[in-house]
Short mmCIF file of C-alpha atoms in Angstrom, two decimals:
data_model
loop_
_atom_site.label_atom_id
_atom_site.label_comp_id
_atom_site.label_asym_id
_atom_site.label_seq_id
_atom_site.Cartn_x
_atom_site.Cartn_y
_atom_site.Cartn_z
CA MET A 1403 -1.54 -33.47 -17.23
CA ASN A 1404 0.82 -30.94 -15.66
CA GLU A 1405 0.76 -29.21 -12.29
CA LEU A 1406 -0.99 -25.83 -12.32
CA ILE A 1407 -2.13 -23.05 -10.00
CA LEU A 1408 -5.68 -22.59 -8.75
CA LEU A 1409 -6.64 -19.09 -7.58
CA LYS A 1410 -9.81 -18.51 -5.57
CA LEU A 1411 -11.75 -15.27 -5.87
CA GLY A 1412 -12.77 -13.24 -2.82
CA GLU A 1413 -15.48 -10.60 -2.73
CA LEU A 1414 -15.56 -10.54 -6.53
CA VAL A 1415 -18.04 -13.40 -6.35
CA LEU A 1416 -20.54 -11.00 -4.72
CA LYS A 1417 -20.57 -8.68 -7.72
CA GLY A 1418 -23.63 -8.62 -9.96
CA LEU A 1419 -23.81 -7.82 -13.63
CA ASN A 1420 -20.34 -6.23 -13.59
CA ARG A 1421 -18.62 -9.30 -12.13
CA HIS A 1422 -17.22 -10.21 -15.55
CA THR A 1423 -15.45 -6.84 -15.69
CA PHE A 1424 -13.81 -7.47 -12.31
CA GLU A 1425 -12.69 -10.97 -13.33
CA GLU A 1426 -11.27 -9.77 -16.65
CA ARG A 1427 -9.31 -7.04 -14.89
CA LEU A 1428 -7.96 -9.55 -12.39
CA CYS A 1429 -6.95 -11.99 -15.15
CA GLY A 1430 -5.17 -9.16 -16.94
CA ASN A 1431 -3.28 -8.24 -13.77
CA ILE A 1432 -2.28 -11.88 -13.30
CA ARG A 1433 -1.03 -12.22 -16.88
CA ARG A 1434 1.18 -9.13 -16.52
CA ARG A 1435 2.60 -10.21 -13.17
CA ILE A 1436 3.48 -13.79 -14.19
CA HIS A 1437 4.76 -12.89 -17.67
CA PRO A 1438 8.45 -12.96 -16.54
CA TYR A 1439 8.05 -16.60 -15.49
CA GLY A 1440 7.02 -18.06 -18.85
CA LYS A 1441 3.97 -18.62 -21.00
CA PHE A 1442 0.81 -19.45 -19.07
CA LEU A 1443 -2.83 -19.83 -19.98
CA VAL A 1444 -4.99 -17.84 -17.54
CA THR A 1445 -8.71 -18.62 -17.55
CA SER A 1446 -11.61 -18.00 -15.18
CA LYS A 1447 -14.44 -20.45 -14.48
CA GLN A 1448 -16.82 -21.00 -11.55
CA SER A 1449 -15.13 -18.56 -9.11
CA THR A 1450 -11.71 -20.07 -9.81
CA ILE A 1451 -8.86 -18.82 -11.97
CA TYR A 1452 -6.66 -21.45 -13.60
CA VAL A 1453 -3.00 -20.66 -14.31
CA GLU A 1454 -1.69 -23.40 -16.58
CA PRO A 1455 1.92 -23.56 -17.84
CA LEU A 1456 2.09 -23.96 -21.61
CA ASN A 1457 5.53 -25.58 -21.70
CA ASP A 1458 8.12 -27.19 -19.44
CA SER A 1459 10.29 -24.06 -19.27
CA CYS A 1460 7.70 -22.18 -17.18
CA ASP A 1461 8.75 -21.25 -13.63
CA LEU A 1462 5.66 -22.37 -11.71
CA ASP A 1463 7.21 -21.49 -8.34
CA GLY A 1464 7.98 -17.96 -9.50
CA ALA A 1465 4.46 -17.49 -10.86
CA PHE A 1466 2.95 -18.87 -7.67
CA ASN A 1467 4.97 -16.47 -5.53
CA ALA A 1468 3.92 -13.51 -7.71
CA CYS A 1469 0.26 -14.49 -7.32
CA ARG A 1470 0.56 -14.24 -3.52
CA TYR A 1471 0.65 -10.45 -3.83
CA ILE A 1472 -2.11 -9.91 -6.39
CA PHE A 1473 -5.19 -8.22 -4.95
CA GLY A 1474 -8.47 -9.96 -5.75
CA ILE A 1475 -7.24 -13.45 -4.85
CA VAL A 1476 -8.33 -14.84 -1.49
CA ALA A 1477 -6.56 -18.24 -1.64
CA LEU A 1478 -4.15 -20.05 -3.93
CA SER A 1479 -2.89 -23.59 -4.35
CA LYS A 1480 -0.66 -25.62 -6.57
CA ALA A 1481 -2.79 -28.49 -7.82
CA HIS A 1482 -2.54 -31.54 -10.03
CA PRO A 1483 -5.30 -32.37 -12.53
CA CYS A 1484 -6.43 -35.91 -13.25
CA GLU A 1485 -9.22 -37.82 -14.91
CA LYS A 1486 -12.67 -37.58 -13.34
CA ASN A 1487 -12.95 -40.98 -11.73
CA LYS A 1488 -12.41 -41.99 -8.13
CA GLU A 1489 -9.44 -44.28 -8.82
CA ALA A 1490 -7.53 -41.55 -10.68
CA ILE A 1491 -8.33 -39.05 -7.93
CA LEU A 1492 -7.04 -41.42 -5.24
CA GLU A 1493 -3.86 -42.19 -7.15
CA THR A 1494 -3.20 -38.49 -7.75
CA ALA A 1495 -3.71 -37.72 -4.05
CA ARG A 1496 -1.43 -40.62 -3.06
CA THR A 1497 1.43 -39.57 -5.31
CA TYR A 1498 1.10 -35.79 -5.57
CA LEU A 1499 0.59 -35.22 -1.84
CA LYS A 1500 2.80 -38.14 -0.69
CA ASP A 1501 5.27 -36.03 1.30
CA GLN A 1502 2.51 -34.06 3.01
CA LEU A 1503 0.53 -37.21 3.80
CA GLU A 1504 3.59 -38.87 5.33
CA ALA A 1505 4.44 -35.78 7.43
CA ALA A 1506 0.95 -35.18 8.82
CA HIS A 1507 -0.66 -36.88 11.80
CA THR A 1508 -4.27 -35.85 11.17
CA PHE A 1509 -6.14 -35.20 7.95
CA LYS A 1510 -9.47 -35.00 6.21
CA VAL A 1511 -10.69 -34.92 2.62
CA GLU A 1512 -12.87 -32.10 1.33
CA SER A 1513 -14.53 -32.52 -2.05
CA LYS A 1514 -16.36 -30.07 -4.27
CA ARG A 1515 -18.39 -31.43 -7.16
CA ALA A 1516 -18.87 -28.55 -9.58
CA ASP A 1517 -19.55 -31.10 -12.35
CA LYS A 1518 -22.94 -32.50 -11.32
CA ASN A 1519 -22.59 -35.35 -13.82
CA PHE A 1520 -19.94 -36.95 -11.61
CA PRO A 1521 -21.57 -40.12 -10.23
CA MET A 1522 -20.65 -39.61 -6.54
CA THR A 1523 -21.76 -36.82 -4.23
CA SER A 1524 -19.14 -34.65 -2.59
CA ILE A 1525 -19.62 -36.44 0.73
CA GLN A 1526 -19.38 -39.89 -0.86
CA LEU A 1527 -16.18 -38.97 -2.70
CA SER A 1528 -14.60 -37.51 0.45
CA GLN A 1529 -15.48 -40.60 2.47
CA TRP A 1530 -14.14 -43.02 -0.13
CA VAL A 1531 -10.87 -41.17 -0.80
CA GLY A 1532 -10.39 -40.53 2.93
CA GLY A 1533 -10.92 -44.19 3.80
CA GLU A 1534 -8.45 -45.35 1.17
CA LEU A 1535 -5.79 -42.83 2.24
CA ASP A 1536 -6.28 -43.85 5.87
CA ASP A 1537 -5.43 -47.43 4.88
CA LEU A 1538 -2.46 -46.39 2.73
CA PHE A 1539 -0.85 -44.10 5.35
CA PRO A 1540 -0.86 -45.69 8.83
CA ASN A 1541 0.51 -42.49 10.38
CA LEU A 1542 -2.75 -40.66 9.62
CA THR A 1543 -5.80 -40.25 11.82
CA ALA A 1544 -8.98 -38.69 10.48
CA ASP A 1545 -9.90 -35.38 12.14
CA MET A 1546 -12.88 -33.52 10.73
CA HIS A 1547 -12.45 -30.42 12.91
CA HIS A 1548 -8.76 -29.46 13.22
CA PRO A 1549 -6.72 -31.51 10.74
CA GLU A 1550 -3.08 -30.76 9.98
CA LEU A 1551 -3.69 -31.55 6.31
CA VAL A 1552 -6.77 -31.07 4.19
CA VAL A 1553 -6.76 -33.08 0.97
CA ASN A 1554 -8.85 -30.99 -1.41
CA VAL A 1555 -10.58 -32.61 -4.37
CA GLU A 1556 -12.37 -30.42 -6.91
CA VAL A 1557 -14.32 -32.12 -9.68
CA ARG A 1558 -14.76 -29.50 -12.37
CA GLU A 1559 -15.67 -29.20 -16.02
CA LYS A 1560 -12.37 -30.21 -17.64
CA ALA A 1561 -10.82 -32.42 -14.96
CA ALA A 1562 -10.58 -33.24 -11.29
CA TYR A 1563 -7.99 -31.29 -9.29
CA VAL A 1564 -6.17 -32.43 -6.16
CA HIS A 1565 -4.29 -30.12 -3.81
CA GLY A 1566 -3.29 -29.70 -0.18
CA ASN A 1567 -3.84 -26.82 2.21
CA PRO A 1568 -4.35 -23.57 0.26
CA GLU A 1569 -2.30 -20.47 1.06
CA GLN A 1570 -3.98 -17.23 1.97
CA GLY A 1571 -4.07 -14.69 -0.83
CA ALA A 1572 -3.83 -10.90 -0.69
CA GLY A 1573 -7.62 -10.42 -0.77
CA GLY A 1574 -9.16 -7.10 -1.76
CA LEU A 1575 -10.10 -6.00 -5.27
CA PRO A 1576 -8.07 -6.02 -8.50
CA VAL A 1577 -5.76 -3.03 -8.81
CA SER A 1578 -7.16 -0.32 -11.13
CA ILE A 1579 -10.76 -1.59 -11.01
CA ASN A 1580 -11.67 1.49 -8.92
CA GLY A 1581 -9.66 3.96 -10.94
CA VAL A 1582 -6.42 5.86 -10.37
CA GLY A 1583 -5.20 7.82 -7.36
CA VAL A 1584 -2.14 9.74 -6.21
CA SER A 1585 -0.58 8.64 -2.92
CA LEU A 1586 1.81 10.80 -0.88
CA LEU A 1587 4.85 8.71 0.09
CA SER A 1588 7.20 9.91 2.82
CA GLY A 1589 10.02 7.91 4.35
CA GLY A 1590 7.98 6.96 7.42
CA ILE A 1591 5.91 4.00 8.52
CA ASP A 1592 2.42 5.28 7.75
CA SER A 1593 2.36 6.31 4.09
CA PRO A 1594 3.51 2.94 2.66
CA VAL A 1595 0.74 1.28 4.67
CA SER A 1596 -1.90 3.73 3.43
CA THR A 1597 -0.71 3.14 -0.14
CA TYR A 1598 -0.99 -0.62 0.33
CA MET A 1599 -4.48 -0.33 1.83
CA MET A 1600 -5.88 1.75 -1.03
CA ALA A 1601 -4.27 -0.49 -3.65
CA LYS A 1602 -6.05 -3.36 -1.90
CA ARG A 1603 -9.35 -1.57 -2.55
CA GLY A 1604 -8.68 -1.54 -6.28
CA LEU A 1605 -6.86 1.76 -6.84
CA ALA A 1606 -3.97 2.06 -9.27
CA LEU A 1607 -1.60 4.54 -7.65
CA ASP A 1608 1.09 6.97 -8.69
CA LEU A 1609 3.33 7.86 -5.75
CA VAL A 1610 4.49 11.39 -4.92
CA HIS A 1611 7.51 12.13 -2.72
CA PHE A 1612 8.79 15.57 -1.67
CA PHE A 1613 12.57 15.89 -1.59
CA SER A 1614 14.41 18.83 0.02
CA PRO A 1615 18.16 18.85 -0.62
CA PRO A 1616 20.45 19.78 1.05
CA TYR A 1617 18.25 19.43 4.13
CA THR A 1618 17.42 15.84 3.14
CA SER A 1619 20.15 13.51 1.90
CA GLN A 1620 20.57 11.26 -1.10
CA GLN A 1621 20.22 8.32 1.30
CA ALA A 1622 16.79 9.62 2.31
CA LYS A 1623 15.77 9.73 -1.36
CA GLU A 1624 17.07 6.22 -1.97
CA LYS A 1625 15.14 5.01 1.08
CA VAL A 1626 11.88 6.26 -0.42
CA ILE A 1627 12.69 4.68 -3.78
CA GLU A 1628 13.25 1.39 -1.94
CA LEU A 1629 9.89 1.77 -0.15
CA ALA A 1630 8.18 2.37 -3.47
CA GLN A 1631 9.88 -0.70 -4.91
CA LEU A 1632 8.77 -2.80 -1.93
CA LEU A 1633 5.17 -1.80 -2.64
CA THR A 1634 5.23 -2.81 -6.31
CA PRO A 1635 4.39 -6.50 -5.71
CA TYR A 1636 1.03 -5.15 -4.47
CA THR A 1637 0.57 -2.05 -6.63
CA GLY A 1638 1.98 -3.44 -9.86
CA ARG A 1639 3.62 -1.04 -12.28
CA THR A 1640 4.09 2.27 -10.47
CA MET A 1641 5.30 5.77 -11.28
CA LEU A 1642 7.16 7.58 -8.50
CA HIS A 1643 7.15 11.39 -8.80
CA ILE A 1644 10.01 12.96 -6.81
CA VAL A 1645 9.20 16.64 -6.33
CA PRO A 1646 11.87 19.24 -5.40
CA PHE A 1647 10.52 20.98 -2.32
CA THR A 1648 13.45 22.99 -0.97
CA LYS A 1649 12.48 26.39 -2.40
CA ILE A 1650 8.90 26.11 -1.17
CA GLN A 1651 10.05 25.33 2.36
CA GLU A 1652 12.60 28.15 2.35
CA GLU A 1653 9.99 30.63 1.10
CA ILE A 1654 7.59 29.51 3.84
CA ARG A 1655 10.31 30.03 6.47
CA LYS A 1656 11.13 33.51 5.17
CA ASN A 1657 7.60 34.80 4.72
CA CYS A 1658 5.17 32.99 7.03
CA PRO A 1659 4.59 32.86 10.81
CA GLU A 1660 6.53 29.99 12.34
CA GLU A 1661 3.54 28.27 13.99
CA TYR A 1662 1.97 27.77 10.54
CA PHE A 1663 5.06 26.32 8.80
CA THR A 1664 3.89 22.69 8.77
CA LEU A 1665 0.31 23.51 7.82
CA ILE A 1666 1.34 25.67 4.88
CA MET A 1667 3.87 23.06 3.78
CA ARG A 1668 1.10 20.44 3.78
CA ARG A 1669 -1.14 22.75 1.74
CA PHE A 1670 1.57 22.99 -0.92
CA MET A 1671 1.94 19.21 -0.94
CA MET A 1672 -1.78 18.88 -1.56
CA ARG A 1673 -1.68 21.48 -4.36
CA ILE A 1674 1.17 19.67 -6.10
CA ALA A 1675 -0.43 16.25 -5.63
CA GLY A 1676 -3.65 17.64 -7.08
CA SER A 1677 -1.80 18.98 -10.13
CA ILE A 1678 -0.10 15.63 -10.72
CA ALA A 1679 -3.46 13.91 -10.30
CA GLY A 1680 -4.93 16.17 -12.97
CA ARG A 1681 -2.13 15.34 -15.38
CA ILE A 1682 -2.54 11.56 -15.05
CA GLY A 1683 -6.32 11.49 -14.76
CA ALA A 1684 -6.40 10.44 -11.10
CA GLY A 1685 -9.56 10.88 -9.09
CA CYS A 1686 -8.29 11.12 -5.51
CA ILE A 1687 -5.36 11.87 -3.21
CA VAL A 1688 -4.24 9.32 -0.60
CA THR A 1689 -2.40 10.28 2.59
CA GLY A 1690 -1.13 8.40 5.63
CA GLU A 1691 -2.69 10.78 8.14
CA CYS A 1692 -4.02 9.38 11.42
CA LEU A 1693 -6.24 11.52 13.61
CA GLY A 1694 -4.33 13.09 16.50
CA GLN A 1695 -1.03 11.34 15.82
CA VAL A 1696 0.97 14.57 15.32
CA ALA A 1697 0.22 18.30 15.43
CA SER A 1698 -0.63 18.51 11.73
CA GLN A 1699 -3.17 15.70 12.01
CA THR A 1700 -5.82 17.28 14.19
CA MET A 1701 -9.27 17.70 12.69
CA GLU A 1702 -8.77 21.43 12.18
CA ALA A 1703 -5.28 20.97 10.71
CA MET A 1704 -6.51 18.40 8.19
CA ARG A 1705 -9.38 20.70 7.27
CA SER A 1706 -6.92 23.48 6.53
CA THR A 1707 -4.74 21.29 4.27
CA GLU A 1708 -7.72 19.78 2.47
CA ASP A 1709 -8.95 23.31 1.77
CA VAL A 1710 -6.74 23.54 -1.33
CA CYS A 1711 -7.91 20.20 -2.81
CA GLU A 1712 -10.50 19.80 -5.51
CA LEU A 1713 -10.30 15.99 -5.34
CA PRO A 1714 -11.43 13.77 -2.46
CA VAL A 1715 -8.71 12.91 0.06
CA PHE A 1716 -8.65 9.29 1.25
CA ARG A 1717 -7.08 8.63 4.67
CA PRO A 1718 -7.26 4.85 5.25
CA LEU A 1719 -5.32 5.05 8.54
CA ILE A 1720 -7.44 7.80 10.08
CA GLY A 1721 -8.83 5.75 12.97
CA MET A 1722 -5.99 3.29 13.54
CA ASP A 1723 -3.60 2.99 16.47
CA LYS A 1724 0.11 3.20 15.74
CA GLU A 1725 0.62 -0.44 16.70
CA GLU A 1726 -2.00 -1.51 14.19
CA ILE A 1727 -0.17 0.43 11.49
CA VAL A 1728 3.18 -1.06 12.52
CA THR A 1729 1.72 -4.57 12.40
CA ILE A 1730 0.64 -4.08 8.78
CA SER A 1731 3.98 -2.46 7.94
CA ARG A 1732 5.82 -5.52 9.22
CA ARG A 1733 3.52 -7.88 7.36
CA ILE A 1734 3.94 -6.18 3.98
CA GLY A 1735 7.70 -5.84 4.41
CA THR A 1736 8.15 -2.05 4.56
CA PHE A 1737 8.82 -1.59 8.29
CA GLY A 1738 12.57 -2.29 8.22
CA THR A 1739 13.14 0.32 5.52
CA SER A 1740 10.75 2.86 7.05
CA ILE A 1741 12.71 3.01 10.31
CA LEU A 1742 16.08 3.67 8.67
CA PRO A 1743 17.34 6.89 10.34
CA TYR A 1744 17.32 9.27 7.36
CA GLU A 1745 15.68 12.68 7.53
CA ASP A 1746 12.40 13.54 5.87
CA CYS A 1747 11.27 16.87 4.41
CA CYS A 1748 8.44 16.96 6.97
CA THR A 1749 11.04 17.44 9.72
CA VAL A 1750 12.70 20.41 7.99
CA PHE A 1751 11.99 23.76 9.70
CA THR A 1752 9.66 22.16 12.22
CA PRO A 1753 8.05 24.93 14.32
CA ARG A 1754 8.77 24.99 18.03
CA HIS A 1755 5.10 25.57 18.84
CA PRO A 1756 2.97 24.39 15.91
CA LYS A 1757 -0.61 25.52 15.59
CA THR A 1758 -2.72 22.47 16.35
CA HIS A 1759 -6.25 23.89 16.10
CA PRO A 1760 -5.96 26.55 13.39
CA ALA A 1761 -8.82 28.61 12.06
CA LEU A 1762 -8.98 28.20 8.30
CA GLU A 1763 -8.99 31.94 7.61
CA GLU A 1764 -5.83 32.34 9.72
CA VAL A 1765 -3.99 29.73 7.65
CA ARG A 1766 -5.08 31.33 4.41
CA ALA A 1767 -3.89 34.71 5.65
CA ALA A 1768 -0.56 33.26 6.83
CA GLU A 1769 0.33 31.97 3.37
CA ALA A 1770 -0.97 35.00 1.47
CA ALA A 1771 2.55 36.41 1.22
CA LEU A 1772 3.56 33.55 -1.09
CA ASP A 1773 3.04 33.24 -4.84
CA ALA A 1774 1.57 29.76 -4.56
CA ASP A 1775 0.93 29.24 -8.26
CA ALA A 1776 4.49 30.13 -9.26
CA LEU A 1777 6.06 27.97 -6.56
CA VAL A 1778 3.91 24.98 -7.49
CA ALA A 1779 4.70 25.40 -11.20
CA GLU A 1780 8.43 25.54 -10.51
CA ALA A 1781 8.31 22.41 -8.34
CA LEU A 1782 6.33 20.51 -10.96
CA ALA A 1783 8.78 21.54 -13.68
CA GLY A 1784 11.65 20.02 -11.69
CA THR A 1785 9.89 16.77 -10.83
CA GLU A 1786 11.79 13.54 -11.48
CA LYS A 1787 9.80 10.49 -12.56
CA LEU A 1788 10.84 6.91 -11.92
CA ARG A 1789 8.87 3.98 -13.36
CA LEU A 1790 9.02 0.93 -11.12
CA LYS A 1791 7.81 -2.61 -11.66
CA PRO A 1792 7.75 -5.73 -9.47
CA GLN A 1793 11.14 -7.44 -9.30
#
């Protein structure tokens, strides 16, 4: 029997009659993500997903690393199967976990007996295996409360499985189980985090970036592409829409009152995102807005930008502090790229005294001089699309 990967489900186990749909979607996501690492059999049974290599050429380490980023998995372990008898379980623990057992000072054994035909109870099996390992490894002391190493034994339908401490998974829900959305991606810290958070809640996401040459550089564009690529281990296959935004911003500067520049710019972003959403069948728009963080993120300002949307706007960061957002950004690996000092279209033509508490009718009147439909159509016609996949 060969080493395999055990994946533990999170909140999926709380689902009712539609649980099977969630599990099938998750298994499909896993198969796609581990496909580059060889041929694996992926099956689901009793709140556990088994990832079994079908030949010796499979890269189990590569598949295991890919599974770390897949939403819907709360914990994962490499495990070794063995026959369902106590002697085989002990021998597998002794040999498979030898290095970990020799390195640890304290340990305990936790057993789960999913196969109720197994002759020992979970407690009896843990006590017997633990006692034998204590004799075999003099460096070990049993600690039931805070052990360095937990020897896990799972007696299941096909075999018994032995593994050490599990690693924490990405949690959340399988990507695409809650439909498709469009997420606005700037070059800053917030929008990659908001994209990650909504993907974690089961949204498949297309990303939309607004690019304003010559006011924003090629390096700024490449930075955003890198951010999108960094998100793909979580989002899976992703389409990045790069929208030319220069003409819209220049028309706003020429025709609209300065204090409304940012608000009108945001309204155009929402219009364009809504049009892209309609083309791909998305059901929402995701932004990285956080209440009160900047002038365009007051309650009244967000109301004025949402005014042009037909779809719901999800703002997962709305009540978070900046440090909370930065912490997540560091954890998911986007922070270092986000702080690279390249300009963003949101900083182009920034008003000296932006309107922070605008009346909706005032904003509508301020942009009335523009042919919004024509400007949106032109921007959409010039949009560049990049398809990204996890590397």
